[in-house]
Each structure stands twice: as C-alpha cells, then as structure tokens.
CSV table of C-alpha atoms and ligand atoms in Angstrom, one decimal:
chain,number,residue,atom,x,y,z
A,923,MET,CA,214.9,155.7,147.6
A,924,GLN,CA,215.9,152.4,149.2
A,925,ALA,CA,215.2,152.4,152.9
A,926,TYR,CA,218.8,151.7,153.9
A,927,LYS,CA,220.0,154.7,151.8
A,928,ARG,CA,217.6,156.9,153.8
A,929,PHE,CA,219.0,155.3,156.9
A,930,LEU,CA,222.6,156.2,155.9
A,931,ASN,CA,221.5,159.9,155.4
A,932,TYR,CA,219.8,160.1,158.8
A,933,VAL,CA,222.6,158.6,160.8
A,934,LYS,CA,224.9,161.4,159.7
A,935,ILE,CA,222.8,163.9,161.5
A,936,TRP,CA,223.8,164.3,165.2
A,937,THR,CA,220.7,163.9,167.4
A,938,SER,CA,221.9,162.7,170.8
A,939,SER,CA,219.5,163.7,173.6
A,940,GLU,CA,220.9,165.2,176.8
A,941,ARG,CA,220.0,163.9,180.2
A,942,SER,CA,220.7,167.0,182.3
A,943,SER,CA,219.0,169.5,180.0
A,944,ALA,CA,216.1,171.6,181.0
A,945,SER,CA,215.1,172.5,177.4
A,946,VAL,CA,212.4,170.7,175.3
A,947,PRO,CA,213.6,168.9,173.2
A,948,SER,CA,216.7,168.2,175.5
A,949,SER,CA,219.0,169.1,172.6
A,950,LEU,CA,218.3,171.6,169.9
A,951,ARG,CA,220.2,169.4,167.4
A,952,GLN,CA,217.2,167.1,167.2
A,953,PHE,CA,215.4,169.8,165.3
A,954,ASP,CA,217.9,169.3,162.4
A,955,LEU,CA,216.6,165.8,161.6
A,956,ALA,CA,213.0,166.8,162.5
A,957,HIS,CA,213.1,169.6,159.9
A,958,LEU,CA,214.7,167.4,157.2
A,959,LEU,CA,212.0,164.8,157.8
A,960,ALA,CA,209.1,167.3,157.6
A,961,PHE,CA,210.6,168.6,154.3
A,962,GLU,CA,210.9,165.1,152.9
A,963,LEU,CA,207.4,164.2,154.0
A,964,LYS,CA,206.0,167.3,152.2
A,965,GLN,CA,207.9,166.4,149.1
A,966,MET,CA,206.3,163.0,149.2
A,967,GLY,CA,202.9,164.5,149.4
A,968,LEU,CA,202.1,164.7,153.1
A,969,PHE,CA,201.5,168.4,152.8
A,970,ASP,CA,200.7,169.1,156.4
A,971,ALA,CA,204.0,167.8,157.7
A,972,GLN,CA,205.3,170.1,160.4
A,973,VAL,CA,207.7,170.3,163.3
A,974,ASN,CA,206.2,171.9,166.5
A,975,ASN,CA,208.0,173.7,169.3
A,976,TYR,CA,208.7,170.5,171.2
A,977,GLY,CA,210.6,169.0,168.2
A,978,ILE,CA,207.8,166.6,167.3
A,979,VAL,CA,207.1,166.0,163.6
A,980,TYR,CA,203.5,165.2,162.7
A,981,ALA,CA,202.2,164.4,159.3
A,982,HIS,CA,199.1,162.8,157.8
A,983,LEU,CA,198.2,161.0,154.6
A,984,PRO,CA,194.5,161.0,153.9
A,985,ALA,CA,192.8,157.7,153.1
A,986,SER,CA,192.7,156.6,149.4
A,987,PRO,CA,189.3,157.3,147.8
A,988,GLY,CA,186.9,154.7,148.9
A,989,TYR,CA,189.0,153.7,152.0
A,990,GLU,CA,187.8,156.4,154.3
A,991,ASP,CA,186.0,153.9,156.6
A,992,ARG,CA,189.2,151.9,157.3
A,993,ALA,CA,190.9,152.1,160.7
A,994,HIS,CA,193.1,155.2,161.0
A,995,ILE,CA,196.5,153.9,162.1
A,996,GLY,CA,199.9,155.5,162.7
A,997,PHE,CA,203.6,154.9,162.9
A,998,ILE,CA,206.0,156.5,165.4
A,999,ALA,CA,209.8,156.5,165.7
A,1000,HIS,CA,212.2,158.6,167.7
A,1001,LEU,CA,214.7,161.2,166.6
A,1002,ASP,CA,217.2,161.1,169.3
A,1003,THR,CA,220.1,158.6,169.9
A,1004,PHE,CA,221.4,157.4,173.3
A,1005,PRO,CA,223.0,160.3,175.2
A,1006,ASP,CA,225.8,158.4,176.9
A,1007,PHE,CA,227.8,157.4,173.8
A,1008,SER,CA,228.8,159.7,171.0
A,1009,GLY,CA,226.4,160.0,168.1
A,1010,LYS,CA,228.4,162.9,166.5
A,1011,ASP,CA,230.1,162.5,163.1
A,1012,VAL,CA,228.8,159.0,162.6
A,1013,SER,CA,230.7,157.5,159.7
A,1014,PRO,CA,229.3,154.0,159.0
A,1015,GLN,CA,231.2,151.1,157.4
A,1016,ILE,CA,229.2,149.5,154.6
A,1017,ILE,CA,230.3,145.9,153.9
A,1018,GLU,CA,228.6,144.5,150.9
A,1019,ASN,CA,228.4,140.7,150.6
A,1020,TYR,CA,229.5,140.3,154.2
A,1021,ASP,CA,231.4,137.0,154.8
A,1022,GLY,CA,230.1,136.3,158.3
A,1023,SER,CA,233.4,136.8,160.1
A,1024,ASP,CA,234.9,139.3,162.6
A,1025,VAL,CA,234.8,142.9,161.5
A,1026,PRO,CA,237.4,145.5,162.5
A,1027,LEU,CA,235.7,148.8,163.2
A,1028,GLY,CA,237.8,151.4,161.3
A,1029,SER,CA,241.1,152.2,162.9
A,1030,SER,CA,239.6,152.3,166.4
A,1031,GLY,CA,241.1,148.9,167.4
A,1032,LEU,CA,237.7,147.6,168.2
A,1033,VAL,CA,236.4,144.5,166.5
A,1034,LEU,CA,232.8,143.3,166.1
A,1035,LYS,CA,233.4,139.7,167.0
A,1036,VAL,CA,231.4,136.5,166.1
A,1037,SER,CA,232.3,135.2,169.6
A,1038,GLU,CA,230.3,138.1,171.2
A,1039,HIS,CA,227.6,138.4,168.5
A,1040,PRO,CA,226.9,134.8,167.5
A,1041,HIS,CA,224.1,135.9,165.0
A,1042,LEU,CA,226.8,137.4,162.7
A,1043,PRO,CA,227.4,134.3,160.5
A,1044,GLY,CA,223.7,134.3,159.8
A,1045,LEU,CA,224.1,137.7,158.1
A,1046,ARG,CA,226.5,136.2,155.5
A,1047,GLY,CA,225.9,137.6,152.0
A,1048,ASP,CA,224.0,140.7,153.3
A,1049,THR,CA,225.1,144.3,153.2
A,1050,LEU,CA,226.3,144.8,156.8
A,1051,ILE,CA,226.4,148.4,158.2
A,1052,THR,CA,228.6,149.0,161.3
A,1053,THR,CA,230.2,151.9,163.0
A,1054,ASP,CA,233.9,152.9,162.6
A,1055,GLY,CA,234.3,152.2,166.3
A,1056,THR,CA,234.2,155.9,167.5
A,1057,THR,CA,230.5,156.4,167.7
A,1058,LEU,CA,227.2,154.5,168.0
A,1059,LEU,CA,225.4,153.9,164.8
A,1060,GLY,CA,221.9,155.2,165.5
A,1061,ALA,CA,219.9,152.2,164.2
A,1062,ASP,CA,218.0,152.9,167.4
A,1063,ASP,CA,216.0,154.5,166.1
A,1064,LYS,CA,217.0,156.0,162.7
A,1065,ALA,CA,216.3,152.6,161.2
A,1066,GLY,CA,212.7,153.0,162.4
A,1067,ILE,CA,212.5,156.4,160.9
A,1068,ALA,CA,214.0,155.2,157.5
A,1069,GLU,CA,211.6,152.3,157.5
A,1070,ILE,CA,208.6,154.5,158.0
A,1071,MET,CA,209.7,157.0,155.4
A,1072,ALA,CA,210.5,154.4,152.8
A,1073,ALA,CA,207.2,152.6,153.4
A,1074,LEU,CA,205.2,155.9,152.9
A,1075,GLU,CA,207.1,156.6,149.8
A,1076,ARG,CA,206.2,153.2,148.3
A,1077,ILE,CA,202.6,153.3,149.5
A,1078,ILE,CA,202.2,156.7,147.6
A,1079,GLY,CA,204.4,155.7,144.6
A,1080,ALA,CA,202.7,152.4,144.0
A,1081,GLN,CA,199.3,153.8,144.9
A,1082,ILE,CA,198.7,151.0,147.5
A,1083,PRO,CA,195.2,151.6,148.8
A,1084,HIS,CA,195.2,152.6,152.4
A,1085,GLY,CA,193.1,154.1,155.2
A,1086,ALA,CA,194.1,157.4,156.8
A,1087,LEU,CA,197.7,157.2,158.0
A,1088,SER,CA,199.5,159.3,160.6
A,1089,VAL,CA,203.2,159.6,161.2
A,1090,ALA,CA,205.1,161.1,164.1
A,1091,PHE,CA,208.8,161.4,164.9
A,1092,ILE,CA,209.4,162.3,168.5
A,1093,PRO,CA,212.5,163.5,170.4
A,1094,ASP,CA,214.0,162.4,173.7
A,1095,GLU,CA,212.8,158.8,173.9
A,1096,GLU,CA,216.2,157.8,175.3
A,1097,ILE,CA,215.8,160.0,178.3
A,1098,GLY,CA,212.2,158.9,178.9
A,1099,SER,CA,210.4,162.1,178.1
A,1100,GLY,CA,209.6,161.6,174.4
A,1101,THR,CA,205.8,161.4,174.9
A,1102,ASP,CA,205.4,164.2,177.5
A,1103,HIS,CA,204.2,166.6,174.9
A,1104,PHE,CA,202.6,164.2,172.4
A,1105,ASP,CA,199.3,165.5,171.2
A,1106,LEU,CA,197.0,162.6,170.6
A,1107,GLU,CA,194.4,164.8,168.9
A,1108,ARG,CA,196.9,166.3,166.5
A,1109,PHE,CA,198.3,162.8,165.7
A,1110,GLY,CA,194.8,161.7,164.9
A,1111,ALA,CA,195.2,158.0,164.6
A,1112,ALA,CA,193.1,155.6,166.7
A,1113,PHE,CA,195.9,153.0,166.9
A,1114,ALA,CA,199.6,153.1,166.2
A,1115,TYR,CA,202.9,151.2,166.2
A,1116,THR,CA,206.2,152.4,167.5
A,1117,VAL,CA,209.0,151.2,165.2
A,1118,ASP,CA,211.7,150.9,167.8
A,1119,GLY,CA,212.5,147.3,168.6
A,1120,TRP,CA,215.0,144.7,167.6
A,1121,ASP,CA,214.6,141.8,165.1
A,1122,PRO,CA,212.4,142.3,162.0
A,1123,GLY,CA,209.2,140.3,162.7
A,1124,GLU,CA,209.3,141.1,166.4
A,1125,ILE,CA,206.1,142.3,167.9
A,1126,VAL,CA,206.1,143.6,171.5
A,1127,TYR,CA,203.1,144.4,173.5
A,1128,GLU,CA,204.2,143.5,176.9
A,1129,ASN,CA,206.6,145.6,178.9
A,1130,PHE,CA,207.6,145.9,182.5
A,1131,ASN,CA,205.6,147.7,185.2
A,1132,ALA,CA,208.2,150.0,186.6
A,1133,SER,CA,208.7,152.1,189.7
A,1134,GLU,CA,211.6,153.7,191.4
A,1135,ALA,CA,211.8,153.2,195.2
A,1136,THR,CA,213.9,155.5,197.3
A,1137,ILE,CA,214.7,154.3,200.8
A,1138,HIS,CA,215.9,157.0,203.2
A,1139,ILE,CA,217.6,155.9,206.4
A,1140,ARG,CA,218.3,158.2,209.4
A,1141,GLY,CA,221.1,157.1,211.7
A,1142,LYS,CA,222.5,158.6,215.0
A,1143,ASN,CA,226.1,159.8,214.9
A,1144,LEU,CA,228.1,160.0,218.1
A,1145,HIS,CA,231.7,160.0,219.2
A,1146,THR,CA,232.8,156.4,218.6
A,1147,GLY,CA,234.4,156.4,222.1
A,1148,ARG,CA,231.0,156.9,223.8
A,1149,ALA,CA,228.8,155.1,221.2
A,1150,LYS,CA,227.9,151.8,222.9
A,1151,ASN,CA,224.1,151.1,222.6
A,1152,LYS,CA,223.6,154.7,221.2
A,1153,LEU,CA,225.2,155.1,217.8
A,1154,VAL,CA,223.0,154.0,214.9
A,1155,ASN,CA,224.8,153.7,211.6
A,1156,ALA,CA,222.5,154.4,208.7
A,1157,GLN,CA,224.7,152.7,206.2
A,1158,LEU,CA,224.7,149.4,208.1
A,1159,ILE,CA,220.9,149.5,208.3
A,1160,GLY,CA,220.8,150.0,204.5
A,1161,MET,CA,223.1,146.9,204.1
A,1162,GLU,CA,221.0,144.9,206.5
A,1163,LEU,CA,217.8,145.8,204.6
A,1164,HIS,CA,219.4,145.0,201.2
A,1165,GLN,CA,220.5,141.6,202.5
A,1166,LEU,CA,216.9,140.7,203.2
A,1167,LEU,CA,215.9,141.0,199.5
A,1168,PRO,CA,216.0,137.8,197.5
A,1169,PRO,CA,219.6,137.6,196.2
A,1170,LEU,CA,218.6,136.1,192.8
A,1171,GLU,CA,216.0,138.7,191.9
A,1172,THR,CA,218.3,141.1,190.2
A,1173,PRO,CA,218.8,142.0,186.5
A,1174,SER,CA,221.8,139.8,186.2
A,1175,HIS,CA,219.9,136.7,187.4
A,1176,THR,CA,216.6,137.1,185.5
A,1177,GLU,CA,215.2,137.0,182.0
A,1178,GLY,CA,211.9,136.7,180.1
A,1179,ARG,CA,209.0,137.6,182.4
A,1180,GLU,CA,211.1,137.4,185.6
A,1181,GLY,CA,211.0,140.6,187.6
A,1182,PHE,CA,213.7,142.1,189.8
A,1183,TYR,CA,214.9,144.7,192.3
A,1184,HIS,CA,217.8,146.6,190.9
A,1185,LEU,CA,219.9,148.7,193.3
A,1186,LEU,CA,220.6,151.8,191.2
A,1187,SER,CA,222.5,153.7,193.8
A,1188,SER,CA,223.5,153.6,197.4
A,1189,HIS,CA,225.2,156.4,199.2
A,1190,GLY,CA,225.5,157.9,202.6
A,1191,ASN,CA,227.4,158.2,205.9
A,1192,VAL,CA,226.7,157.3,209.5
A,1193,ALA,CA,223.9,159.8,209.9
A,1194,GLU,CA,222.1,159.3,206.7
A,1195,ALA,CA,221.9,156.8,203.8
A,1196,VAL,CA,219.8,156.5,200.7
A,1197,LEU,CA,219.2,153.4,198.6
A,1198,VAL,CA,217.5,153.7,195.2
A,1199,TYR,CA,215.9,150.7,193.6
A,1200,ALA,CA,214.4,150.1,190.1
A,1201,VAL,CA,211.5,147.7,190.7
A,1202,ARG,CA,210.3,145.8,187.7
A,1203,ASP,CA,207.8,143.1,186.9
A,1204,HIS,CA,205.5,142.2,184.0
A,1205,ASP,CA,202.8,140.8,186.3
A,1206,PRO,CA,200.9,143.6,188.1
A,1207,ILE,CA,200.2,141.4,191.1
A,1208,LEU,CA,203.9,140.3,191.5
A,1209,PHE,CA,204.9,143.9,190.9
A,1210,GLN,CA,202.8,145.2,193.7
A,1211,LYS,CA,204.2,142.4,195.9
A,1212,ARG,CA,207.7,143.6,195.2
A,1213,LEU,CA,206.7,147.2,196.3
A,1214,ASP,CA,205.0,145.8,199.4
A,1215,THR,CA,208.1,143.7,200.2
A,1216,LEU,CA,210.2,146.9,200.2
A,1217,SER,CA,207.7,148.7,202.4
A,1218,GLU,CA,207.5,145.7,204.8
A,1219,LEU,CA,211.3,145.6,205.1
A,1220,CYS,CA,211.3,149.3,206.0
A,1221,ARG,CA,208.7,148.6,208.7
A,1222,GLN,CA,210.9,145.7,210.0
A,1223,MET,CA,213.9,148.1,210.2
A,1224,ASN,CA,211.7,150.7,212.1
A,1225,GLY,CA,210.6,148.0,214.5
A,1226,ARG,CA,214.3,147.2,215.2
A,1227,TYR,CA,215.8,150.7,215.2
A,1228,GLY,CA,212.9,153.0,216.1
A,1229,GLU,CA,210.0,154.7,214.3
A,1230,HIS,CA,211.0,157.1,211.5
A,1231,THR,CA,214.4,155.5,211.1
A,1232,VAL,CA,213.5,154.3,207.6
A,1233,SER,CA,211.1,155.8,205.1
A,1234,ILE,CA,210.3,154.8,201.5
A,1235,THR,CA,209.0,156.9,198.5
A,1236,ILE,CA,207.7,155.1,195.4
A,1237,LYS,CA,207.6,156.9,192.1
A,1238,GLU,CA,205.7,155.2,189.3
A,1239,GLU,CA,207.6,155.2,186.0
A,1240,TYR,CA,205.5,153.2,183.5
A,1241,ARG,CA,203.1,150.3,183.3
A,1242,ASN,CA,202.7,147.2,181.3
A,1243,MET,CA,200.6,148.0,178.2
A,1244,ARG,CA,199.5,144.4,177.7
A,1245,PRO,CA,195.9,144.8,179.0
A,1246,ILE,CA,195.4,147.8,176.7
A,1247,ILE,CA,196.7,146.0,173.6
A,1248,GLU,CA,194.8,142.8,174.4
A,1249,ALA,CA,191.6,144.9,174.2
A,1250,CYS,CA,192.6,145.7,170.6
A,1251,PRO,CA,193.6,142.3,169.3
A,1252,HIS,CA,193.6,143.5,165.7
A,1253,LEU,CA,196.8,145.4,166.4
A,1254,ILE,CA,198.7,142.1,166.9
A,1255,GLU,CA,196.7,140.2,164.3
A,1256,HIS,CA,197.5,142.7,161.5
A,1257,ALA,CA,201.1,142.9,162.5
A,1258,ALA,CA,201.5,139.2,162.6
A,1259,ALA,CA,199.8,138.8,159.2
A,1260,ALA,CA,202.2,141.5,157.8
A,1261,VAL,CA,205.3,139.6,159.2
A,1262,ARG,CA,204.1,136.4,157.6
A,1263,ALA,CA,203.5,138.2,154.3
A,1264,VAL,CA,207.2,139.0,154.1
A,1265,GLY,CA,208.1,135.4,154.8
A,1266,LEU,CA,209.0,135.7,158.4
A,1267,THR,CA,207.5,134.1,161.6
A,1268,PRO,CA,206.1,136.6,164.0
A,1269,LYS,CA,208.2,136.8,167.2
A,1270,ILE,CA,205.9,137.9,169.9
A,1271,CYS,CA,208.0,138.6,173.0
A,1272,PRO,CA,207.9,140.6,176.2
A,1273,SER,CA,210.1,143.6,176.5
A,1274,ARG,CA,212.4,143.9,179.5
A,1275,GLY,CA,212.1,147.7,179.6
A,1276,GLY,CA,209.5,150.3,178.7
A,1277,THR,CA,208.6,151.8,175.3
A,1278,ASP,CA,207.2,155.1,174.2
A,1279,GLY,CA,204.3,153.0,173.1
A,1280,ALA,CA,203.6,151.8,176.7
A,1281,ARG,CA,203.3,155.4,177.8
A,1282,LEU,CA,201.1,156.3,174.7
A,1283,SER,CA,198.9,153.3,175.4
A,1284,PHE,CA,198.1,154.7,178.8
A,1285,LYS,CA,197.5,158.1,177.3
A,1286,GLY,CA,194.8,156.5,175.1
A,1287,LEU,CA,196.7,155.5,171.9
A,1288,PRO,CA,197.2,151.7,172.0
A,1289,CYS,CA,200.7,151.2,170.6
A,1290,PRO,CA,202.7,148.0,170.3
A,1291,ASN,CA,206.3,148.1,169.2
A,1292,LEU,CA,207.8,146.5,166.1
A,1293,GLY,CA,211.4,145.4,165.4
A,1294,VAL,CA,213.6,147.5,163.2
A,1295,GLY,CA,216.3,144.9,162.5
A,1296,GLY,CA,219.3,146.3,164.5
A,1297,TYR,CA,221.7,144.8,167.0
A,1298,ALA,CA,223.8,145.9,170.0
A,1299,TYR,CA,222.2,149.4,170.4
A,1300,HIS,CA,223.7,152.2,172.4
A,1301,GLY,CA,227.4,151.6,171.7
A,1302,PRO,CA,230.1,151.2,169.0
A,1303,MET,CA,229.2,147.6,168.3
A,1304,GLU,CA,225.8,148.6,167.0
A,1305,HIS,CA,225.1,147.2,163.5
A,1306,ILE,CA,222.3,146.4,161.1
A,1307,THR,CA,221.9,145.1,157.5
A,1308,ALA,CA,220.5,146.9,154.5
A,1309,GLU,CA,218.3,143.8,154.0
A,1310,SER,CA,216.7,143.9,157.5
A,1311,ILE,CA,215.9,147.6,157.0
A,1312,GLU,CA,214.2,146.8,153.8
A,1313,THR,CA,212.3,143.8,155.3
A,1314,ALA,CA,211.1,145.9,158.3
A,1315,SER,CA,209.9,148.6,156.0
A,1316,GLN,CA,208.0,146.1,153.9
A,1317,ILE,CA,206.3,144.8,157.1
A,1318,LEU,CA,204.9,148.3,157.6
A,1319,ILE,CA,203.5,148.4,154.1
A,1320,GLU,CA,201.9,145.0,154.7
A,1321,ILE,CA,200.3,146.3,157.9
A,1322,VAL,CA,198.8,149.1,155.9
A,1323,ARG,CA,197.6,146.7,153.3
A,1324,SER,CA,196.1,144.4,155.9
A,1325,TYR,CA,194.2,147.2,157.6
A,1326,ALA,CA,192.9,148.4,154.2
A,1327,LYS,CA,191.2,145.1,153.4
A,1328,LYS,CA,188.1,145.8,155.5
A,1329,PRO,CA,186.8,148.2,158.1
A,1330,LEU,CA,187.4,147.1,161.7
B,1844,ZN,ZN1,214.9,153.4,170.6
C-alpha cells in the first residue's frame, strides 16, 4: 500500500492524548491505533508484534540470512496527537495536482493561505492533504507511522537485505511521557531514529537542555493604612525580579541556537507570588549560566527584602542529546547518505524543543529525529503532501540499505 494511503487510514483513528489523565496511556483510544498497527505488522510478517499494557507497540524483523552481523537499528513514531486541538473525526481534503494557491478548508471559513505559508507554491503539482478546518490533521506523527509501516512492507516485499530491525509506536509523546515505560531490552535495537520531525531530509540530533524553574515569593500583608516600611508585596518583588532578566532572551526574540527564559505563568497576591519559567539552551554551559542567573536574582531579592523571601526550585526536563549522538557518528552518516540517495540535500538543524529521541538517548538508545514531511502541526492548518510522505518513507528504506552494506 502506498505510504500516503496508510496515512489516510491512520488519521481517521482518534488518538489525542490527555494532559490531566492519570492513566497510562493517557487516553485509552490510543490503543485503537496500537492494535491496528500490531495486526498490520503481523500480517506483514513481523510475527511478534504486540501491544503492551502501556499502549506501546513493539515488533521485530530478524536480519536477512547472512546479514546477522549488521547493526541492529530501529524506528520509532508516536501514536497520539496534540491534546489541545480536536483530533476526532478527522476528515482530510485531498487535492490532487495542487495549483499552489490558497486552499479553503471545507466549510469552516478557514483558509490555508500562501501569505502565511509561503512554501505552498513550491508544492504545486503534488497531492496536497489538508484538514477540513475543524480538526488537526495528525501528520504529527501519523505520517511517521505510515512512513515506517510502508518502508517495512517494501523491505519485506522487495526482499531488500537488512540487518535486524526493531519498530516501536509509543503513546503520549505530546504530553512528554511517551518514553516513561519504554523497555530498551524489549525493543532490542542498539540505535534508532524517531520519525517525528518536519521536512523530508531533515536530520535533528541537537535539542534544547530544558528545565522548569519555579520562583516562590513570600510577602507581608498588612492594612494599607498602617503599611509604611512594613508591607512587602510579593507580586511587586516578582515584577522587579523579572525586570532584571535580559528582555530579548525570550522565545519571541530568539531562533536557531539562541536560548531563552520563558515566563510560563505568574500568579499571586500581596502575601505570595509564584513565577514559573521554562529555561532553554542548546549549550550546556550557557544553560547552567541561565539557571545560575535565576538563582543569583533570587539571592539579590533576599538581600533586599530579607532572607527566605524568595526561593527557587529547578526541575530538569530533558537534555541535549548531541554529545550522545556525536559518539555514534554513523547514525548521522547513514541518514545523510539515505537523504542523498533519494535526491535531497540533508538538512541538519537543531531542534528548538525536545524529542522522545532525546530522552531515549539518555536512557541508552542513541536516537536522532528524522523529518516526516508535514507543516503547521497541532492545529487546523496542518498539511502534508502524498509525495513527501513517500519520500520520507523511501529515506527509511535507504537507511536500512546503508546499514546493510557492512557491519559497523
Ligand atoms: Zn510529534
């Protein structure tokens, strides 16, 4: 089956994850797609395909005879779609021979506009797949799933020689808990790729170092008529502290490898205030400096307003996988060779976020991320082309071929 036809089947299955759920996976509906994939994998010949209690699909394809000594690699994509926009009853529009102009999205009144998505004219002549304006599309990451499934089908069907291959489809990536229950031993591969990025040909092995810093401020509330030199307003200390941060180091002023402080929330009253920051930087030294800066500002405030007025708690979220991937350069070399083999130029770029692969890399499975070909994820403007799905799938096949050439 063509990769994009698989994609159209998968997007119809509602798999939104849920932020405030205590269950694993966060929504039971993710099992629907997981069970379908396990069934299809078995049909293809990956006989051990199974869904476990956590909603993770694992399957293995043994090496072709004579290729047992090749590196055991794997591919991973995620089942869920972004929880904050509807992924239910997805009804895609399929526009063959797209003319490169604005696209009305069903009868929703929304329009996919060239002025907002300037790459659209470059897709002229392709089969464009959009939403009908009422849901997201789910290219993130059902395109990745379809590309992996189609690649496996072709590898088996065309008897392309390969080393041992592992596949996993995992739930809850969008809420950051997709890898919590990932079993490295059961997966079995020594190296893997997540297929969950943007442009086909994109190879990402750098992501942010990320922590969440919570600053807690204690004020002193008194009757305002008798407050002189006594009342301490926690909210004003919070504002004062925030003003001391570099004003241009925010998400809306930075790009590429520039880090930032992002004020996620601020709330409080006179007696108490809380500021929560997302702190991000690719460079581990600059990242630590950012955390130190926040701690130093808290110390300054305590110097001004008294010990224990301000305290800070820092929670690590994820780290930059770059040093781990750089220790396995073959991961990037084979991926780049595969991208060139399909006629594209490898686009190696840093991610301004985290990936499941970053978490897996620190668990012991080095895991860069590959582009799936979609655009404008997480909302009604999401779109992709049948051609880019096919190309991204072909890149996976070429990675398998490249690793099959010789042992590591
Ligand atoms: Zn994704």
